Amino acid sequence: EVQLVESGGGLVQAGGSLRLSCVASGFNFEDYAIGWFRQAPGKEREGISCYSNIDGTRYYADSVKGRFTTSTDNAKNTVYLQMNDLKPEDTAVYSCAAGVLPYCALYRSWYDYWGQGTQVTASS
């Protein structure tokens, strides 16, 4: 059974940091790209980062570039999203997704598997 499980969300003051984890199981982790997406109330789901296990490339949306970084621990089938200098507009449910991509991108339709998400709230 394919599973993606996120953790690490919570409540933080603006300017603070959180690290999210995405643990994958049920598929060959090293053949997939892992994307992070977020959805705020009343807004569309937004892609914010992609990490390709195939070639190690990373891609970030402009909204988080310079503040968020991804890393991976292949031995644990885990991708991390380190979020620094959080802003109130970063408040959303954050989900990870996995897909076999020709290159790192944030097209939702390219991702096959999705986690349930974890809530991140940055208070002003």
mmCIF file of C-alpha atoms in Angstrom:
data_model
loop_
_atom_site.group_PDB
_atom_site.id
_atom_site.type_symbol
_atom_site.label_atom_id
_atom_site.label_comp_id
_atom_site.label_asym_id
_atom_site.label_seq_id
_atom_site.Cartn_x
_atom_site.Cartn_y
_atom_site.Cartn_z
ATOM 1 C CA GLU A 1 0.000 0.000 0.000
ATOM 2 C CA VAL A 2 1.350 3.383 -1.011
ATOM 3 C CA GLN A 3 1.492 5.888 1.828
ATOM 4 C CA LEU A 4 2.798 9.401 2.320
ATOM 5 C CA VAL A 5 2.618 10.657 5.881
ATOM 6 C CA GLU A 6 3.400 14.242 6.821
ATOM 7 C CA SER A 7 4.298 15.479 10.275
ATOM 8 C CA GLY A 8 5.871 18.478 11.960
ATOM 9 C CA GLY A 9 3.185 21.085 11.516
ATOM 10 C CA GLY A 10 2.071 23.375 14.300
ATOM 11 C CA LEU A 11 1.610 26.912 15.517
ATOM 12 C CA VAL A 12 4.547 29.314 15.363
ATOM 13 C CA GLN A 13 4.990 33.055 15.627
ATOM 14 C CA ALA A 14 5.851 35.017 12.519
ATOM 15 C CA GLY A 15 9.582 34.826 11.913
ATOM 16 C CA GLY A 16 9.804 31.371 13.432
ATOM 17 C CA SER A 17 10.732 28.033 11.876
ATOM 18 C CA LEU A 18 9.269 24.579 11.430
ATOM 19 C CA ARG A 19 10.515 21.407 9.770
ATOM 20 C CA LEU A 20 8.004 19.163 8.061
ATOM 21 C CA SER A 21 8.659 15.506 7.322
ATOM 22 C CA CYS A 22 7.164 13.327 4.606
ATOM 23 C CA VAL A 23 7.662 9.594 5.087
ATOM 24 C CA ALA A 24 6.999 7.447 2.020
ATOM 25 C CA SER A 25 6.248 3.740 1.794
ATOM 26 C CA GLY A 26 4.869 1.250 -0.706
ATOM 27 C CA PHE A 27 6.821 2.399 -3.757
ATOM 28 C CA ASN A 28 10.408 2.733 -4.897
ATOM 29 C CA PHE A 29 11.245 6.064 -3.293
ATOM 30 C CA GLU A 30 14.405 6.651 -5.318
ATOM 31 C CA ASP A 31 12.489 6.624 -8.625
ATOM 32 C CA TYR A 32 10.161 9.458 -7.640
ATOM 33 C CA ALA A 33 10.098 13.195 -7.233
ATOM 34 C CA ILE A 34 8.543 14.570 -4.055
ATOM 35 C CA GLY A 35 6.584 17.785 -4.176
ATOM 36 C CA TRP A 36 5.291 19.937 -1.359
ATOM 37 C CA PHE A 37 1.995 21.719 -1.821
ATOM 38 C CA ARG A 38 -0.083 23.911 0.453
ATOM 39 C CA GLN A 39 -3.679 25.027 0.577
ATOM 40 C CA ALA A 40 -4.978 27.940 2.581
ATOM 41 C CA PRO A 41 -8.694 28.326 3.367
ATOM 42 C CA GLY A 42 -10.571 29.607 0.344
ATOM 43 C CA LYS A 43 -7.537 29.356 -1.935
ATOM 44 C CA GLU A 44 -6.334 26.916 -4.557
ATOM 45 C CA ARG A 45 -3.653 24.397 -3.768
ATOM 46 C CA GLU A 46 -0.231 25.920 -4.423
ATOM 47 C CA GLY A 47 2.906 24.014 -5.302
ATOM 48 C CA ILE A 48 5.896 25.284 -3.344
ATOM 49 C CA SER A 49 8.792 22.881 -3.801
ATOM 50 C CA CYS A 50 9.945 19.823 -5.685
ATOM 51 C CA TYR A 51 12.833 17.478 -5.014
ATOM 52 C CA SER A 52 13.849 14.865 -7.568
ATOM 53 C CA ASN A 53 15.350 11.678 -6.159
ATOM 54 C CA ILE A 54 16.471 10.779 -9.668
ATOM 55 C CA ASP A 55 18.937 13.615 -10.225
ATOM 56 C CA GLY A 56 18.877 15.592 -6.963
ATOM 57 C CA THR A 57 17.417 18.742 -8.478
ATOM 58 C CA ARG A 58 15.329 21.092 -6.377
ATOM 59 C CA TYR A 59 12.772 23.667 -7.442
ATOM 60 C CA TYR A 60 11.057 26.307 -5.332
ATOM 61 C CA ALA A 61 8.152 28.622 -5.967
ATOM 62 C CA ASP A 62 8.980 32.319 -5.768
ATOM 63 C CA SER A 63 6.756 32.674 -2.710
ATOM 64 C CA VAL A 64 9.101 30.518 -0.597
ATOM 65 C CA LYS A 65 12.459 30.813 -2.368
ATOM 66 C CA GLY A 66 15.199 31.757 0.072
ATOM 67 C CA ARG A 67 13.131 30.772 3.110
ATOM 68 C CA PHE A 68 12.222 27.102 2.530
ATOM 69 C CA THR A 69 14.605 24.263 1.668
ATOM 70 C CA THR A 70 14.149 20.556 1.045
ATOM 71 C CA SER A 71 16.426 17.726 2.059
ATOM 72 C CA THR A 72 16.155 13.982 1.988
ATOM 73 C CA ASP A 73 17.161 10.884 3.913
ATOM 74 C CA ASN A 74 16.866 8.050 1.441
ATOM 75 C CA ALA A 75 17.650 5.458 4.122
ATOM 76 C CA LYS A 76 14.438 6.547 5.846
ATOM 77 C CA ASN A 77 12.408 7.243 2.674
ATOM 78 C CA THR A 78 11.880 10.727 4.053
ATOM 79 C CA VAL A 79 11.869 14.215 2.573
ATOM 80 C CA TYR A 80 12.053 17.248 4.819
ATOM 81 C CA LEU A 81 10.819 20.778 4.256
ATOM 82 C CA GLN A 82 12.671 23.274 6.420
ATOM 83 C CA MET A 83 10.644 26.470 6.698
ATOM 84 C CA ASN A 84 12.323 29.577 8.055
ATOM 85 C CA ASP A 85 11.096 33.143 8.542
ATOM 86 C CA LEU A 86 7.495 32.011 8.450
ATOM 87 C CA LYS A 87 4.890 34.628 7.633
ATOM 88 C CA PRO A 88 1.154 34.715 8.353
ATOM 89 C CA GLU A 89 0.534 34.161 4.633
ATOM 90 C CA ASP A 90 2.315 30.807 4.927
ATOM 91 C CA THR A 91 -0.573 29.521 7.040
ATOM 92 C CA ALA A 92 -2.047 26.506 5.234
ATOM 93 C CA VAL A 93 -2.370 22.738 5.191
ATOM 94 C CA TYR A 94 0.880 21.367 3.783
ATOM 95 C CA SER A 95 0.898 18.112 1.833
ATOM 96 C CA CYS A 96 3.582 16.093 0.140
ATOM 97 C CA ALA A 97 3.063 14.219 -3.105
ATOM 98 C CA ALA A 98 5.052 11.726 -5.180
ATOM 99 C CA GLY A 99 5.284 11.281 -8.905
ATOM 100 C CA VAL A 100 7.531 10.020 -11.679
ATOM 101 C CA LEU A 101 8.369 13.326 -13.353
ATOM 102 C CA PRO A 102 10.456 14.048 -16.458
ATOM 103 C CA TYR A 103 11.848 17.016 -14.503
ATOM 104 C CA CYS A 104 11.078 18.773 -11.241
ATOM 105 C CA ALA A 105 7.860 20.750 -11.590
ATOM 106 C CA LEU A 106 4.786 21.662 -9.590
ATOM 107 C CA TYR A 107 1.980 20.535 -11.882
ATOM 108 C CA ARG A 108 -0.482 18.810 -9.583
ATOM 109 C CA SER A 109 -1.629 16.394 -12.294
ATOM 110 C CA TRP A 110 1.899 15.006 -12.573
ATOM 111 C CA TYR A 111 1.797 13.615 -9.034
ATOM 112 C CA ASP A 112 0.282 10.189 -8.408
ATOM 113 C CA TYR A 113 0.288 9.858 -4.632
ATOM 114 C CA TRP A 114 -0.700 12.371 -1.961
ATOM 115 C CA GLY A 115 -0.482 12.574 1.794
ATOM 116 C CA GLN A 116 -3.249 13.807 4.089
ATOM 117 C CA GLY A 117 -1.476 16.988 5.079
ATOM 118 C CA THR A 118 -0.360 18.780 8.219
ATOM 119 C CA GLN A 119 -1.510 22.182 9.443
ATOM 120 C CA VAL A 120 0.972 25.050 9.671
ATOM 121 C CA THR A 121 -0.113 28.278 11.326
ATOM 122 C CA ALA A 122 2.111 31.348 11.560
ATOM 123 C CA SER A 123 0.631 33.981 13.827
ATOM 124 C CA SER A 124 1.349 37.696 13.537
#
